[in-house]
Amino acid sequence: RDVPQDVIRTFWQDHRVQFINVHDFGGFDSSSVPTRMAIRGPNDYPVGYKHMCRFFSWQWIRIFKNYKYVMRIDEDVIVHHIDQSPLHYLRQHPNIVYSYGLETTEKHDETLYTFDVWLNTYLANHKRPPVDVRYMYFTNVFLTRVDFWLQADVNEFLHDVD
């Protein structure tokens, strides 16, 4: 409901993207309070969830291998304002390979304890500098160049994570 009509028309005319107000379907109903679930261990997640994680971590890019860019906006994301086309910006800055909506702290303790050791050992073995896994990018909104994800070293890393 907060997306300007000219933006809605442009996205539909240029890309056949349709905006739907999720409030009309009960989305983000502030009268109900969701219950907080306990954090699960890696083996406690259902098989479907594991398949979703695997798909969005590395399988999805093969679907788009014939494209230059891909953009993901999850259905629970509300876009309030866009100053300029993110795709146009990426085209103007060819050295940018990934843009995201939010960097935040990793709050899942098990990830902090296990991924840090695994990742930094992996990076050291591949003569790469260490990274701080306390920070992460939300992947519910991003725009990226497809060719980056198809590079051999990136595919090797994602395969090893899998």
GROMACS .gro file of N, CA and C in nm, residues 66-137:
model
  216
   66ASN      N    1   2.177  -1.828  -1.760
   66ASN     CA    2   2.173  -1.756  -1.887
   66ASN      C    3   2.139  -1.607  -1.871
   67TYR      N    4   2.132  -1.561  -1.748
   67TYR     CA    5   2.102  -1.421  -1.719
   67TYR      C    6   2.227  -1.352  -1.666
   68LYS      N    7   2.228  -1.220  -1.675
   68LYS     CA    8   2.340  -1.143  -1.621
   68LYS      C    9   2.318  -1.109  -1.474
   69TYR      N   10   2.195  -1.076  -1.437
   69TYR     CA   11   2.162  -1.037  -1.300
   69TYR      C   12   2.041  -1.116  -1.251
   70VAL      N   13   2.032  -1.130  -1.121
   70VAL     CA   14   1.913  -1.187  -1.059
   70VAL      C   15   1.884  -1.109  -0.932
   71MET      N   16   1.755  -1.090  -0.905
   71MET     CA   17   1.713  -1.017  -0.786
   71MET      C   18   1.614  -1.103  -0.709
   72ARG      N   19   1.630  -1.106  -0.577
   72ARG     CA   20   1.537  -1.179  -0.491
   72ARG      C   21   1.473  -1.080  -0.395
   73ILE      N   22   1.341  -1.085  -0.389
   73ILE     CA   23   1.265  -1.010  -0.289
   73ILE      C   24   1.162  -1.107  -0.234
   74ASP      N   25   1.178  -1.149  -0.110
   74ASP     CA   26   1.085  -1.243  -0.050
   74ASP      C   27   0.947  -1.181  -0.033
   75GLU      N   28   0.849  -1.268  -0.024
   75GLU     CA   29   0.710  -1.223  -0.015
   75GLU      C   30   0.679  -1.149   0.115
   76ASP      N   31   0.763  -1.164   0.216
   76ASP     CA   32   0.737  -1.094   0.342
   76ASP      C   33   0.814  -0.962   0.353
   77VAL      N   34   0.871  -0.917   0.243
   77VAL     CA   35   0.945  -0.791   0.239
   77VAL      C   36   0.853  -0.681   0.188
   78ILE      N   37   0.855  -0.568   0.254
   78ILE     CA   38   0.776  -0.452   0.211
   78ILE      C   39   0.872  -0.344   0.163
   79VAL      N   40   0.862  -0.304   0.038
   79VAL     CA   41   0.944  -0.198  -0.018
   79VAL      C   42   0.868  -0.067  -0.003
   80HIS      N   43   0.925   0.024   0.074
   80HIS     CA   44   0.859   0.152   0.098
   80HIS      C   45   0.900   0.259  -0.001
   81HIS      N   46   1.026   0.254  -0.045
   81HIS     CA   47   1.075   0.361  -0.132
   81HIS      C   48   1.199   0.312  -0.207
   82ILE      N   49   1.210   0.348  -0.333
   82ILE     CA   50   1.330   0.320  -0.413
   82ILE      C   51   1.368   0.451  -0.481
   83ASP      N   52   1.489   0.500  -0.451
   83ASP     CA   53   1.536   0.625  -0.512
   83ASP      C   54   1.571   0.607  -0.659
   84GLN      N   55   1.634   0.494  -0.691
   84GLN     CA   56   1.667   0.465  -0.830
   84GLN      C   57   1.666   0.314  -0.848
   85SER      N   58   1.660   0.271  -0.969
   85SER     CA   59   1.655   0.129  -0.999
   85SER      C   60   1.782   0.060  -0.951
   86PRO      N   61   1.769  -0.042  -0.864
   86PRO     CA   62   1.888  -0.114  -0.820
   86PRO      C   63   1.962  -0.180  -0.937
   87LEU      N   64   1.889  -0.228  -1.035
   87LEU     CA   65   1.950  -0.290  -1.151
   87LEU      C   66   2.029  -0.188  -1.231
   88HIS      N   67   1.972  -0.069  -1.249
   88HIS     CA   68   2.041   0.038  -1.320
   88HIS      C   69   2.171   0.075  -1.245
   89TYR      N   70   2.166   0.082  -1.114
   89TYR     CA   71   2.284   0.114  -1.034
   89TYR      C   72   2.393   0.008  -1.051
   90LEU      N   73   2.352  -0.120  -1.048
   90LEU     CA   74   2.449  -0.228  -1.065
   90LEU      C   75   2.512  -0.223  -1.203
   91ARG      N   76   2.433  -0.190  -1.304
   91ARG     CA   77   2.488  -0.179  -1.440
   91ARG      C   78   2.589  -0.065  -1.450
   92GLN      N   79   2.567   0.042  -1.374
   92GLN     CA   80   2.660   0.156  -1.375
   92GLN      C   81   2.789   0.127  -1.299
   93HIS      N   82   2.787   0.026  -1.211
   93HIS     CA   83   2.903  -0.009  -1.128
   93HIS      C   84   2.937  -0.156  -1.150
   94PRO      N   85   3.003  -0.189  -1.262
   94PRO     CA   86   3.024  -0.329  -1.299
   94PRO      C   87   3.113  -0.408  -1.202
   95ASN      N   88   3.186  -0.341  -1.113
   95ASN     CA   89   3.269  -0.415  -1.018
   95ASN      C   90   3.190  -0.461  -0.895
   96ILE      N   91   3.065  -0.419  -0.881
   96ILE     CA   92   2.980  -0.467  -0.772
   96ILE      C   93   2.918  -0.600  -0.817
   97VAL      N   94   2.932  -0.702  -0.733
   97VAL     CA   95   2.877  -0.833  -0.770
   97VAL      C   96   2.757  -0.872  -0.685
   98TYR      N   97   2.739  -0.807  -0.570
   98TYR     CA   98   2.631  -0.845  -0.480
   98TYR      C   99   2.587  -0.723  -0.400
   99SER      N  100   2.457  -0.698  -0.398
   99SER     CA  101   2.405  -0.591  -0.313
   99SER      C  102   2.294  -0.651  -0.227
  100TYR      N  103   2.280  -0.600  -0.107
  100TYR     CA  104   2.190  -0.659  -0.009
  100TYR      C  105   2.115  -0.549   0.066
  101GLY      N  106   2.010  -0.590   0.135
  101GLY     CA  107   1.928  -0.494   0.205
  101GLY      C  108   1.969  -0.467   0.348
  102LEU      N  109   2.033  -0.566   0.415
  102LEU     CA  110   2.064  -0.550   0.557
  102LEU      C  111   2.180  -0.638   0.597
  103GLU      N  112   2.277  -0.577   0.667
  103GLU     CA  113   2.381  -0.653   0.734
  103GLU      C  114   2.346  -0.649   0.882
  104THR      N  115   2.356  -0.763   0.948
  104THR     CA  116   2.317  -0.772   1.088
  104THR      C  117   2.410  -0.868   1.162
  105THR      N  118   2.393  -0.877   1.292
  105THR     CA  119   2.473  -0.972   1.368
  105THR      C  120   2.409  -1.110   1.363
  106GLU      N  121   2.492  -1.211   1.358
  106GLU     CA  122   2.445  -1.350   1.361
  106GLU      C  123   2.404  -1.381   1.504
  107LYS      N  124   2.282  -1.426   1.522
  107LYS     CA  125   2.230  -1.450   1.656
  107LYS      C  126   2.214  -1.598   1.690
  108HIS      N  127   2.249  -1.684   1.596
  108HIS     CA  128   2.236  -1.827   1.617
  108HIS      C  129   2.367  -1.879   1.675
  109ASP      N  130   2.367  -1.914   1.805
  109ASP     CA  131   2.490  -1.954   1.874
  109ASP      C  132   2.561  -2.071   1.806
  110GLU      N  133   2.486  -2.169   1.761
  110GLU     CA  134   2.548  -2.286   1.700
  110GLU      C  135   2.625  -2.248   1.574
  111THR      N  136   2.572  -2.155   1.497
  111THR     CA  137   2.643  -2.107   1.379
  111THR      C  138   2.773  -2.038   1.421
  112LEU      N  139   2.765  -1.955   1.523
  112LEU     CA  140   2.884  -1.884   1.569
  112LEU      C  141   2.994  -1.980   1.615
  113TYR      N  142   2.956  -2.085   1.684
  113TYR     CA  143   3.054  -2.180   1.737
  113TYR      C  144   3.112  -2.272   1.631
  114THR      N  145   3.029  -2.318   1.539
  114THR     CA  146   3.076  -2.420   1.445
  114THR      C  147   3.122  -2.362   1.312
  115PHE      N  148   3.051  -2.266   1.259
  115PHE     CA  149   3.085  -2.214   1.126
  115PHE      C  150   3.215  -2.134   1.130
  116ASP      N  151   3.240  -2.063   1.239
  116ASP     CA  152   3.362  -1.985   1.250
  116ASP      C  153   3.485  -2.074   1.237
  117VAL      N  154   3.487  -2.184   1.311
  117VAL     CA  155   3.602  -2.275   1.306
  117VAL      C  156   3.614  -2.336   1.166
  118TRP      N  157   3.503  -2.388   1.113
  118TRP     CA  158   3.509  -2.452   0.982
  118TRP      C  159   3.551  -2.353   0.874
  119LEU      N  160   3.486  -2.236   0.870
  119LEU     CA  161   3.512  -2.140   0.763
  119LEU      C  162   3.655  -2.088   0.767
  120ASN      N  163   3.704  -2.050   0.882
  120ASN     CA  164   3.838  -1.992   0.888
  120ASN      C  165   3.947  -2.097   0.866
  121THR      N  166   3.921  -2.223   0.900
  121THR     CA  167   4.013  -2.332   0.864
  121THR      C  168   4.014  -2.349   0.713
  122TYR      N  169   3.896  -2.348   0.655
  122TYR     CA  170   3.882  -2.360   0.509
  122TYR      C  171   3.957  -2.246   0.439
  123LEU      N  172   3.936  -2.125   0.485
  123LEU     CA  173   4.001  -2.009   0.422
  123LEU      C  174   4.153  -2.016   0.437
  124ALA      N  175   4.202  -2.056   0.553
  124ALA     CA  176   4.347  -2.069   0.574
  124ALA      C  177   4.404  -2.174   0.479
  125ASN      N  178   4.334  -2.287   0.463
  125ASN     CA  179   4.379  -2.392   0.372
  125ASN      C  180   4.380  -2.347   0.226
  126HIS      N  181   4.300  -2.245   0.194
  126HIS     CA  182   4.294  -2.192   0.058
  126HIS      C  183   4.367  -2.058   0.046
  127LYS      N  184   4.449  -2.029   0.147
  127LYS     CA  185   4.533  -1.908   0.149
  127LYS      C  186   4.450  -1.780   0.132
  128ARG      N  187   4.341  -1.776   0.206
  128ARG     CA  188   4.253  -1.659   0.207
  128ARG      C  189   4.251  -1.601   0.349
  129PRO      N  190   4.229  -1.471   0.363
  129PRO     CA  191   4.226  -1.412   0.497
  129PRO      C  192   4.103  -1.457   0.576
  130PRO      N  193   4.113  -1.459   0.709
  130PRO     CA  194   3.999  -1.499   0.792
  130PRO      C  195   3.887  -1.395   0.784
  131VAL      N  196   3.767  -1.438   0.820
  131VAL     CA  197   3.652  -1.349   0.825
  131VAL      C  198   3.583  -1.362   0.960
  132ASP      N  199   3.507  -1.263   0.993
  132ASP     CA  200   3.432  -1.260   1.119
  132ASP      C  201   3.289  -1.305   1.090
  133VAL      N  202   3.252  -1.422   1.142
  133VAL     CA  203   3.119  -1.476   1.115
  133VAL      C  204   3.012  -1.418   1.207
  134ARG      N  205   3.050  -1.320   1.289
  134ARG     CA  206   2.949  -1.258   1.377
  134ARG      C  207   2.853  -1.169   1.299
  135TYR      N  208   2.885  -1.143   1.172
  135TYR     CA  209   2.801  -1.057   1.090
  135TYR      C  210   2.754  -1.134   0.967
  136MET      N  211   2.633  -1.104   0.925
  136MET     CA  212   2.575  -1.174   0.810
  136MET      C  213   2.488  -1.078   0.731
  137TYR      N  214   2.463  -1.116   0.606
  137TYR     CA  215   2.372  -1.040   0.521
  137TYR      C  216   2.240  -1.114   0.515
   0.00000   0.00000   0.00000
